[in-house]
Amino acid sequence: MFICRERGKRMRGLEMGAGFFTVATSTKQLGWLSSVLAGILMCKVVYDLTGVISASLVKEYRRLNRKQKLEWDNRGFSTFHAIVASACALYLLLVSDLFYDSREQLVINRSSSFSNTTLGVSIGYFLSDLAMILYQYPALGGVEYLIHHGLSLFAITQSLFSGQAQIYILMVLFTESTTPFVNLRWYLDVAGLKNSKLYIYNGVTLFLGWLVARIFLFVFYFYHMYVHFDQVKLVYPLGFYSLLTVPPVLATMNLFWFWKIARGMVRTLSKARHSQ
C-alpha cells in the first residue's frame, strides 16, 4: 500500500512537471509570435508615419510619382528597423554578458528573452518587406533582394526556434547598421540632391561603414566559427549546414555590393573634384 502511494505521488509529480513544461513552452512560443507581430506592426506604423511626415515637411516628397513615394515610405521602416536591430545586436554582443566566454554554457546554446525578441521583431520586418517586394515586384528590388531576405528569414527563424547559434545571427543582424546610409543615398538622389556635400559625406561614410560592418565583420565571423568549431558541430544538422552555406552567400553578395559602392564613391568624388 505504501509503495502504491509513493508511485502515485511520483506519477502526479511527473504529470505536474510535464504540465509546467507545456505551459512554459507555450508561453515561449506565444512570446515568439508576439515579437513577430510587433515587428510587422512596427513596419506598418512607421510606413504610414513616413508618408504623413514626409508629405508635411519634405517638399521634394510631394513632387514624387506614386512608385517613388511607395519606395520612399518603404525605406522609412527599413531605416527604422536597421537602427533598432543593429543597436540591439550591438548591445547583446558587446554590452551584455550573454556571450562572455566566462560563462559555463556553450556559446552556441546561449539565448535570452531579449535576444529572442530581437530576432522575432526582425522576422516581422523581413516578412513585411519581402511581402511588399513580391507584391510590387520589381519596383522595390530585384532577385538579389529576394535572395537576401529569403536567406535572412531562413537563418533567423531557425535560430529563434532552436535557441542555437544566436551569436552568429546577431553578428549578421548588426550588418543592418549600414542600411540607413544606403537609404539616405537613395533619398538624396530622388530629391535632386546628388551634387550636395551631404551626398558626398554620406557616400564616404557608407563606404567605410560597409567595409567595417559587412566585410571585416564577416572575416571575424568566420574566424570565430573556426575557433569555436567544436561547438558549432553540436548545432542540429540543418542549422549546422546553414551556418556553413548561408553566411558565405551573404558575404559574396556584400562583396559585390561593396564593389558597386566603391565605384559609385570614386565617381562622385571625381565629379566633385572636377566641379571645383
mmCIF file of C-alpha atoms in Angstrom:
data_model
loop_
_atom_site.group_PDB
_atom_site.id
_atom_site.type_symbol
_atom_site.label_atom_id
_atom_site.label_comp_id
_atom_site.label_asym_id
_atom_site.label_seq_id
_atom_site.Cartn_x
_atom_site.Cartn_y
_atom_site.Cartn_z
ATOM 1 C CA MET A 1 0.000 0.000 0.000
ATOM 2 C CA PHE A 2 2.851 2.350 0.930
ATOM 3 C CA ILE A 3 4.634 1.581 -2.359
ATOM 4 C CA CYS A 4 1.459 2.278 -4.344
ATOM 5 C CA ARG A 5 1.017 5.645 -2.615
ATOM 6 C CA GLU A 6 4.646 6.566 -3.362
ATOM 7 C CA ARG A 7 4.212 5.590 -7.008
ATOM 8 C CA GLY A 8 1.039 7.671 -7.155
ATOM 9 C CA LYS A 9 2.842 10.700 -5.739
ATOM 10 C CA ARG A 10 5.685 10.201 -8.233
ATOM 11 C CA MET A 11 3.258 9.971 -11.156
ATOM 12 C CA ARG A 12 1.421 13.117 -10.045
ATOM 13 C CA GLY A 13 4.770 14.870 -9.722
ATOM 14 C CA LEU A 14 5.738 13.843 -13.261
ATOM 15 C CA GLU A 15 2.351 14.970 -14.575
ATOM 16 C CA MET A 16 2.718 18.346 -12.853
ATOM 17 C CA GLY A 17 6.258 18.696 -14.248
ATOM 18 C CA ALA A 18 5.075 17.836 -17.750
ATOM 19 C CA GLY A 19 2.223 20.316 -17.398
ATOM 20 C CA PHE A 20 4.583 23.053 -16.280
ATOM 21 C CA PHE A 21 6.932 22.314 -19.204
ATOM 22 C CA THR A 22 3.988 22.502 -21.616
ATOM 23 C CA VAL A 23 2.865 25.841 -20.188
ATOM 24 C CA ALA A 24 6.433 27.197 -20.270
ATOM 25 C CA THR A 25 6.852 26.071 -23.879
ATOM 26 C CA SER A 26 3.518 27.595 -24.864
ATOM 27 C CA THR A 27 4.463 30.852 -23.153
ATOM 28 C CA LYS A 28 7.777 30.948 -25.018
ATOM 29 C CA GLN A 29 6.068 30.286 -28.360
ATOM 30 C CA LEU A 30 3.494 32.984 -27.580
ATOM 31 C CA GLY A 31 6.376 35.353 -26.895
ATOM 32 C CA TRP A 32 7.930 34.496 -30.264
ATOM 33 C CA LEU A 33 4.646 35.096 -32.062
ATOM 34 C CA SER A 34 4.095 38.379 -30.213
ATOM 35 C CA SER A 35 7.540 39.686 -31.187
ATOM 36 C CA VAL A 36 6.979 38.763 -34.852
ATOM 37 C CA LEU A 37 3.595 40.516 -34.848
ATOM 38 C CA ALA A 38 5.211 43.508 -33.106
ATOM 39 C CA GLY A 39 7.761 43.645 -35.931
ATOM 40 C CA ILE A 40 5.011 43.622 -38.556
ATOM 41 C CA LEU A 41 3.035 46.294 -36.675
ATOM 42 C CA MET A 42 6.199 48.393 -36.338
ATOM 43 C CA CYS A 43 6.676 48.311 -40.116
ATOM 44 C CA LYS A 44 3.061 49.309 -40.768
ATOM 45 C CA VAL A 45 3.114 52.209 -38.286
ATOM 46 C CA VAL A 46 6.482 53.584 -39.459
ATOM 47 C CA TYR A 47 5.461 53.160 -43.110
ATOM 48 C CA ASP A 48 2.334 55.282 -42.568
ATOM 49 C CA LEU A 49 4.162 57.857 -40.423
ATOM 50 C CA THR A 50 6.902 58.216 -43.029
ATOM 51 C CA GLY A 51 4.327 59.137 -45.662
ATOM 52 C CA VAL A 52 2.478 61.597 -43.404
ATOM 53 C CA ILE A 53 5.597 63.318 -42.051
ATOM 54 C CA SER A 54 7.324 63.452 -45.435
ATOM 55 C CA ALA A 55 4.251 64.957 -47.104
ATOM 56 C CA SER A 56 4.151 67.669 -44.450
ATOM 57 C CA LEU A 57 7.840 68.508 -44.045
ATOM 58 C CA VAL A 58 9.676 67.426 -47.220
ATOM 59 C CA LYS A 59 8.726 69.467 -50.261
ATOM 60 C CA GLU A 60 10.588 67.113 -52.619
ATOM 61 C CA TYR A 61 8.322 64.255 -51.489
ATOM 62 C CA ARG A 62 5.251 65.964 -52.941
ATOM 63 C CA ARG A 63 6.845 66.014 -56.392
ATOM 64 C CA LEU A 64 7.487 62.273 -56.468
ATOM 65 C CA ASN A 65 5.373 59.860 -58.505
ATOM 66 C CA ARG A 66 3.417 57.003 -56.921
ATOM 67 C CA LYS A 67 6.200 54.450 -57.387
ATOM 68 C CA GLN A 68 8.811 56.743 -55.824
ATOM 69 C CA LYS A 69 6.547 57.557 -52.860
ATOM 70 C CA LEU A 70 5.997 53.840 -52.324
ATOM 71 C CA GLU A 71 9.730 53.190 -52.158
ATOM 72 C CA TRP A 72 10.313 56.316 -50.033
ATOM 73 C CA ASP A 73 7.867 55.093 -47.388
ATOM 74 C CA ASN A 74 9.194 51.534 -47.622
ATOM 75 C CA ARG A 75 12.722 52.757 -46.932
ATOM 76 C CA GLY A 76 11.340 54.585 -43.903
ATOM 77 C CA PHE A 77 10.562 51.405 -41.971
ATOM 78 C CA SER A 78 13.664 49.763 -43.442
ATOM 79 C CA THR A 79 15.762 52.505 -41.831
ATOM 80 C CA PHE A 80 13.890 52.303 -38.530
ATOM 81 C CA HIS A 81 14.327 48.521 -38.291
ATOM 82 C CA ALA A 82 18.019 48.793 -39.187
ATOM 83 C CA ILE A 83 18.653 51.256 -36.344
ATOM 84 C CA VAL A 84 16.702 49.203 -33.779
ATOM 85 C CA ALA A 85 18.056 45.787 -34.841
ATOM 86 C CA SER A 86 21.709 46.835 -35.100
ATOM 87 C CA ALA A 87 21.553 48.656 -31.736
ATOM 88 C CA CYS A 88 20.024 45.598 -30.038
ATOM 89 C CA ALA A 89 22.568 43.279 -31.691
ATOM 90 C CA LEU A 90 25.450 45.511 -30.593
ATOM 91 C CA TYR A 91 24.137 45.570 -27.026
ATOM 92 C CA LEU A 92 23.732 41.791 -26.883
ATOM 93 C CA LEU A 93 27.146 41.108 -28.421
ATOM 94 C CA LEU A 94 29.302 43.659 -26.596
ATOM 95 C CA VAL A 95 27.491 45.186 -23.615
ATOM 96 C CA SER A 96 25.502 42.341 -22.086
ATOM 97 C CA ASP A 97 27.245 39.293 -20.614
ATOM 98 C CA LEU A 98 25.217 36.849 -22.714
ATOM 99 C CA PHE A 99 28.142 35.701 -24.842
ATOM 100 C CA TYR A 100 31.038 36.185 -22.415
ATOM 101 C CA ASP A 101 33.415 33.205 -22.523
ATOM 102 C CA SER A 102 33.490 33.063 -18.726
ATOM 103 C CA ARG A 103 30.015 31.542 -18.672
ATOM 104 C CA GLU A 104 29.775 27.758 -18.440
ATOM 105 C CA GLN A 105 27.069 27.280 -21.081
ATOM 106 C CA LEU A 106 28.280 26.676 -24.632
ATOM 107 C CA VAL A 107 28.306 29.911 -26.625
ATOM 108 C CA ILE A 108 26.224 28.375 -29.434
ATOM 109 C CA ASN A 109 23.425 27.494 -26.979
ATOM 110 C CA ARG A 110 23.059 30.900 -25.332
ATOM 111 C CA SER A 111 19.909 32.967 -25.747
ATOM 112 C CA SER A 112 17.724 35.258 -23.675
ATOM 113 C CA SER A 113 14.249 36.764 -23.744
ATOM 114 C CA PHE A 114 15.729 39.959 -25.169
ATOM 115 C CA SER A 115 17.680 38.180 -27.908
ATOM 116 C CA ASN A 116 14.580 36.153 -28.823
ATOM 117 C CA THR A 117 12.510 39.334 -29.012
ATOM 118 C CA THR A 118 15.138 40.994 -31.215
ATOM 119 C CA LEU A 119 15.108 38.063 -33.632
ATOM 120 C CA GLY A 120 11.294 37.920 -33.614
ATOM 121 C CA VAL A 121 10.940 41.614 -34.468
ATOM 122 C CA SER A 122 13.457 41.184 -37.301
ATOM 123 C CA ILE A 123 11.471 38.243 -38.654
ATOM 124 C CA GLY A 124 8.405 40.504 -38.668
ATOM 125 C CA TYR A 125 10.364 43.140 -40.592
ATOM 126 C CA PHE A 126 11.733 40.745 -43.200
ATOM 127 C CA LEU A 127 8.271 39.200 -43.687
ATOM 128 C CA SER A 128 6.737 42.656 -44.202
ATOM 129 C CA ASP A 129 9.447 43.880 -46.549
ATOM 130 C CA LEU A 130 9.504 40.624 -48.519
ATOM 131 C CA ALA A 131 5.721 40.756 -48.915
ATOM 132 C CA MET A 132 5.934 44.317 -50.272
ATOM 133 C CA ILE A 133 8.789 43.407 -52.620
ATOM 134 C CA LEU A 134 6.849 40.446 -54.014
ATOM 135 C CA TYR A 135 3.586 42.396 -54.322
ATOM 136 C CA GLN A 136 5.239 45.357 -56.056
ATOM 137 C CA TYR A 137 7.885 43.319 -57.904
ATOM 138 C CA PRO A 138 10.202 44.532 -59.319
ATOM 139 C CA ALA A 139 9.527 48.131 -58.188
ATOM 140 C CA LEU A 140 11.154 47.705 -54.765
ATOM 141 C CA GLY A 141 14.008 45.401 -55.721
ATOM 142 C CA GLY A 142 15.064 42.535 -57.933
ATOM 143 C CA VAL A 143 16.155 38.944 -57.421
ATOM 144 C CA GLU A 144 19.083 39.895 -55.176
ATOM 145 C CA TYR A 145 16.667 41.348 -52.596
ATOM 146 C CA LEU A 146 14.525 38.219 -52.688
ATOM 147 C CA ILE A 147 17.606 36.052 -52.099
ATOM 148 C CA HIS A 148 18.893 38.278 -49.299
ATOM 149 C CA HIS A 149 15.554 38.463 -47.472
ATOM 150 C CA GLY A 150 14.794 34.776 -48.024
ATOM 151 C CA LEU A 151 18.143 33.652 -46.602
ATOM 152 C CA SER A 152 17.834 36.093 -43.692
ATOM 153 C CA LEU A 153 14.364 34.803 -42.800
ATOM 154 C CA PHE A 154 15.539 31.195 -43.072
ATOM 155 C CA ALA A 155 18.524 31.723 -40.783
ATOM 156 C CA ILE A 156 16.832 33.949 -38.170
ATOM 157 C CA THR A 157 13.778 31.699 -37.877
ATOM 158 C CA GLN A 158 15.922 28.606 -37.325
ATOM 159 C CA SER A 159 17.971 30.347 -34.644
ATOM 160 C CA LEU A 160 14.887 31.642 -32.835
ATOM 161 C CA PHE A 161 13.089 28.297 -32.775
ATOM 162 C CA SER A 162 16.154 26.242 -31.841
ATOM 163 C CA GLY A 163 17.784 28.745 -29.480
ATOM 164 C CA GLN A 164 21.137 27.898 -31.064
ATOM 165 C CA ALA A 165 23.799 29.935 -32.901
ATOM 166 C CA GLN A 166 22.203 33.253 -31.932
ATOM 167 C CA ILE A 167 25.628 34.856 -31.565
ATOM 168 C CA TYR A 168 26.236 34.380 -35.294
ATOM 169 C CA ILE A 169 22.766 35.544 -36.306
ATOM 170 C CA LEU A 170 23.211 38.701 -34.217
ATOM 171 C CA MET A 171 26.566 39.356 -35.898
ATOM 172 C CA VAL A 172 24.862 39.200 -39.282
ATOM 173 C CA LEU A 173 21.965 41.305 -37.987
ATOM 174 C CA PHE A 174 24.420 44.036 -36.988
ATOM 175 C CA THR A 175 25.298 44.453 -40.679
ATOM 176 C CA GLU A 176 21.928 46.209 -40.981
ATOM 177 C CA SER A 177 23.695 49.236 -39.452
ATOM 178 C CA THR A 178 24.725 50.256 -42.999
ATOM 179 C CA THR A 179 21.123 50.327 -44.253
ATOM 180 C CA PRO A 180 20.320 53.915 -43.099
ATOM 181 C CA PHE A 181 23.219 55.226 -45.201
ATOM 182 C CA VAL A 182 22.051 53.224 -48.224
ATOM 183 C CA ASN A 183 18.555 54.648 -47.815
ATOM 184 C CA LEU A 184 19.807 58.205 -47.277
ATOM 185 C CA ARG A 185 21.773 57.918 -50.505
ATOM 186 C CA TRP A 186 18.570 56.985 -52.340
ATOM 187 C CA TYR A 187 16.584 59.772 -50.643
ATOM 188 C CA LEU A 188 19.128 62.400 -51.656
ATOM 189 C CA ASP A 189 19.210 61.065 -55.200
ATOM 190 C CA VAL A 190 15.439 61.221 -55.827
ATOM 191 C CA ALA A 191 15.258 64.582 -54.045
ATOM 192 C CA GLY A 192 17.681 66.036 -56.595
ATOM 193 C CA LEU A 193 20.493 66.494 -54.076
ATOM 194 C CA LYS A 194 23.009 64.176 -55.692
ATOM 195 C CA ASN A 195 25.515 67.034 -56.026
ATOM 196 C CA SER A 196 25.233 68.160 -52.407
ATOM 197 C CA LYS A 197 28.001 67.825 -49.830
ATOM 198 C CA LEU A 198 25.707 65.670 -47.711
ATOM 199 C CA TYR A 199 25.517 63.148 -50.563
ATOM 200 C CA ILE A 200 29.327 63.030 -50.747
ATOM 201 C CA TYR A 201 29.785 62.710 -46.967
ATOM 202 C CA ASN A 202 27.133 60.012 -46.807
ATOM 203 C CA GLY A 203 28.828 58.106 -49.653
ATOM 204 C CA VAL A 204 32.178 58.094 -47.861
ATOM 205 C CA THR A 205 30.502 57.049 -44.587
ATOM 206 C CA LEU A 206 28.655 54.271 -46.391
ATOM 207 C CA PHE A 207 31.906 53.008 -47.908
ATOM 208 C CA LEU A 208 33.690 52.934 -44.551
ATOM 209 C CA GLY A 209 30.677 51.542 -42.699
ATOM 210 C CA TRP A 210 30.212 48.786 -45.261
ATOM 211 C CA LEU A 211 33.910 47.919 -45.049
ATOM 212 C CA VAL A 212 33.698 47.523 -41.260
ATOM 213 C CA ALA A 213 30.189 46.084 -40.775
ATOM 214 C CA ARG A 214 29.885 43.862 -43.844
ATOM 215 C CA ILE A 215 33.452 42.943 -44.810
ATOM 216 C CA PHE A 216 35.666 42.974 -41.704
ATOM 217 C CA LEU A 217 32.815 41.700 -39.526
ATOM 218 C CA PHE A 218 32.310 38.680 -41.772
ATOM 219 C CA VAL A 219 36.049 37.957 -41.577
ATOM 220 C CA PHE A 220 35.733 37.943 -37.775
ATOM 221 C CA TYR A 221 32.545 35.860 -38.099
ATOM 222 C CA PHE A 222 34.350 33.095 -39.990
ATOM 223 C CA TYR A 223 37.340 33.308 -37.626
ATOM 224 C CA HIS A 224 35.043 32.940 -34.599
ATOM 225 C CA MET A 225 33.356 29.917 -36.174
ATOM 226 C CA TYR A 226 36.764 28.363 -36.847
ATOM 227 C CA VAL A 227 37.928 28.871 -33.254
ATOM 228 C CA HIS A 228 34.640 27.521 -31.828
ATOM 229 C CA PHE A 229 34.077 24.837 -34.450
ATOM 230 C CA ASP A 230 33.949 22.125 -31.782
ATOM 231 C CA GLN A 231 30.780 23.829 -30.526
ATOM 232 C CA VAL A 232 29.439 24.670 -33.994
ATOM 233 C CA LYS A 233 29.438 20.939 -34.804
ATOM 234 C CA LEU A 234 26.959 20.412 -31.953
ATOM 235 C CA VAL A 235 24.283 22.538 -33.660
ATOM 236 C CA TYR A 236 21.426 20.442 -35.019
ATOM 237 C CA PRO A 237 22.088 19.250 -38.640
ATOM 238 C CA LEU A 238 20.011 21.776 -40.627
ATOM 239 C CA GLY A 239 21.338 24.653 -38.529
ATOM 240 C CA PHE A 240 24.917 23.392 -38.854
ATOM 241 C CA TYR A 241 24.809 23.190 -42.641
ATOM 242 C CA SER A 242 23.021 26.547 -42.788
ATOM 243 C CA LEU A 243 25.902 28.111 -40.863
ATOM 244 C CA LEU A 244 28.299 26.673 -43.428
ATOM 245 C CA THR A 245 26.347 27.820 -46.506
ATOM 246 C CA VAL A 246 24.189 30.899 -45.822
ATOM 247 C CA PRO A 247 26.920 33.254 -44.474
ATOM 248 C CA PRO A 248 29.270 32.659 -47.450
ATOM 249 C CA VAL A 249 26.423 33.524 -49.842
ATOM 250 C CA LEU A 250 25.634 36.719 -47.901
ATOM 251 C CA ALA A 251 29.348 37.574 -47.722
ATOM 252 C CA THR A 252 29.640 37.177 -51.502
ATOM 253 C CA MET A 253 26.647 39.475 -52.031
ATOM 254 C CA ASN A 254 28.190 42.009 -49.646
ATOM 255 C CA LEU A 255 31.450 41.947 -51.604
ATOM 256 C CA PHE A 256 29.559 42.533 -54.858
ATOM 257 C CA TRP A 257 27.610 45.463 -53.380
ATOM 258 C CA PHE A 258 30.813 46.825 -51.822
ATOM 259 C CA TRP A 259 32.424 46.879 -55.254
ATOM 260 C CA LYS A 260 29.454 48.862 -56.605
ATOM 261 C CA ILE A 261 29.553 51.265 -53.628
ATOM 262 C CA ALA A 262 33.285 51.814 -54.129
ATOM 263 C CA ARG A 263 32.796 52.552 -57.825
ATOM 264 C CA GLY A 264 29.975 54.980 -57.047
ATOM 265 C CA MET A 265 32.047 56.769 -54.405
ATOM 266 C CA VAL A 266 35.006 57.149 -56.762
ATOM 267 C CA ARG A 267 32.755 58.598 -59.477
ATOM 268 C CA THR A 268 31.119 61.014 -57.031
ATOM 269 C CA LEU A 269 34.434 62.225 -55.577
ATOM 270 C CA SER A 270 35.923 62.604 -59.047
ATOM 271 C CA LYS A 271 32.905 64.595 -60.219
ATOM 272 C CA ALA A 272 33.054 66.835 -57.127
ATOM 273 C CA ARG A 273 36.772 67.461 -57.642
ATOM 274 C CA HIS A 274 36.305 68.458 -61.282
ATOM 275 C CA SER A 275 33.418 70.799 -60.470
ATOM 276 C CA GLN A 276 35.530 72.845 -58.039
#
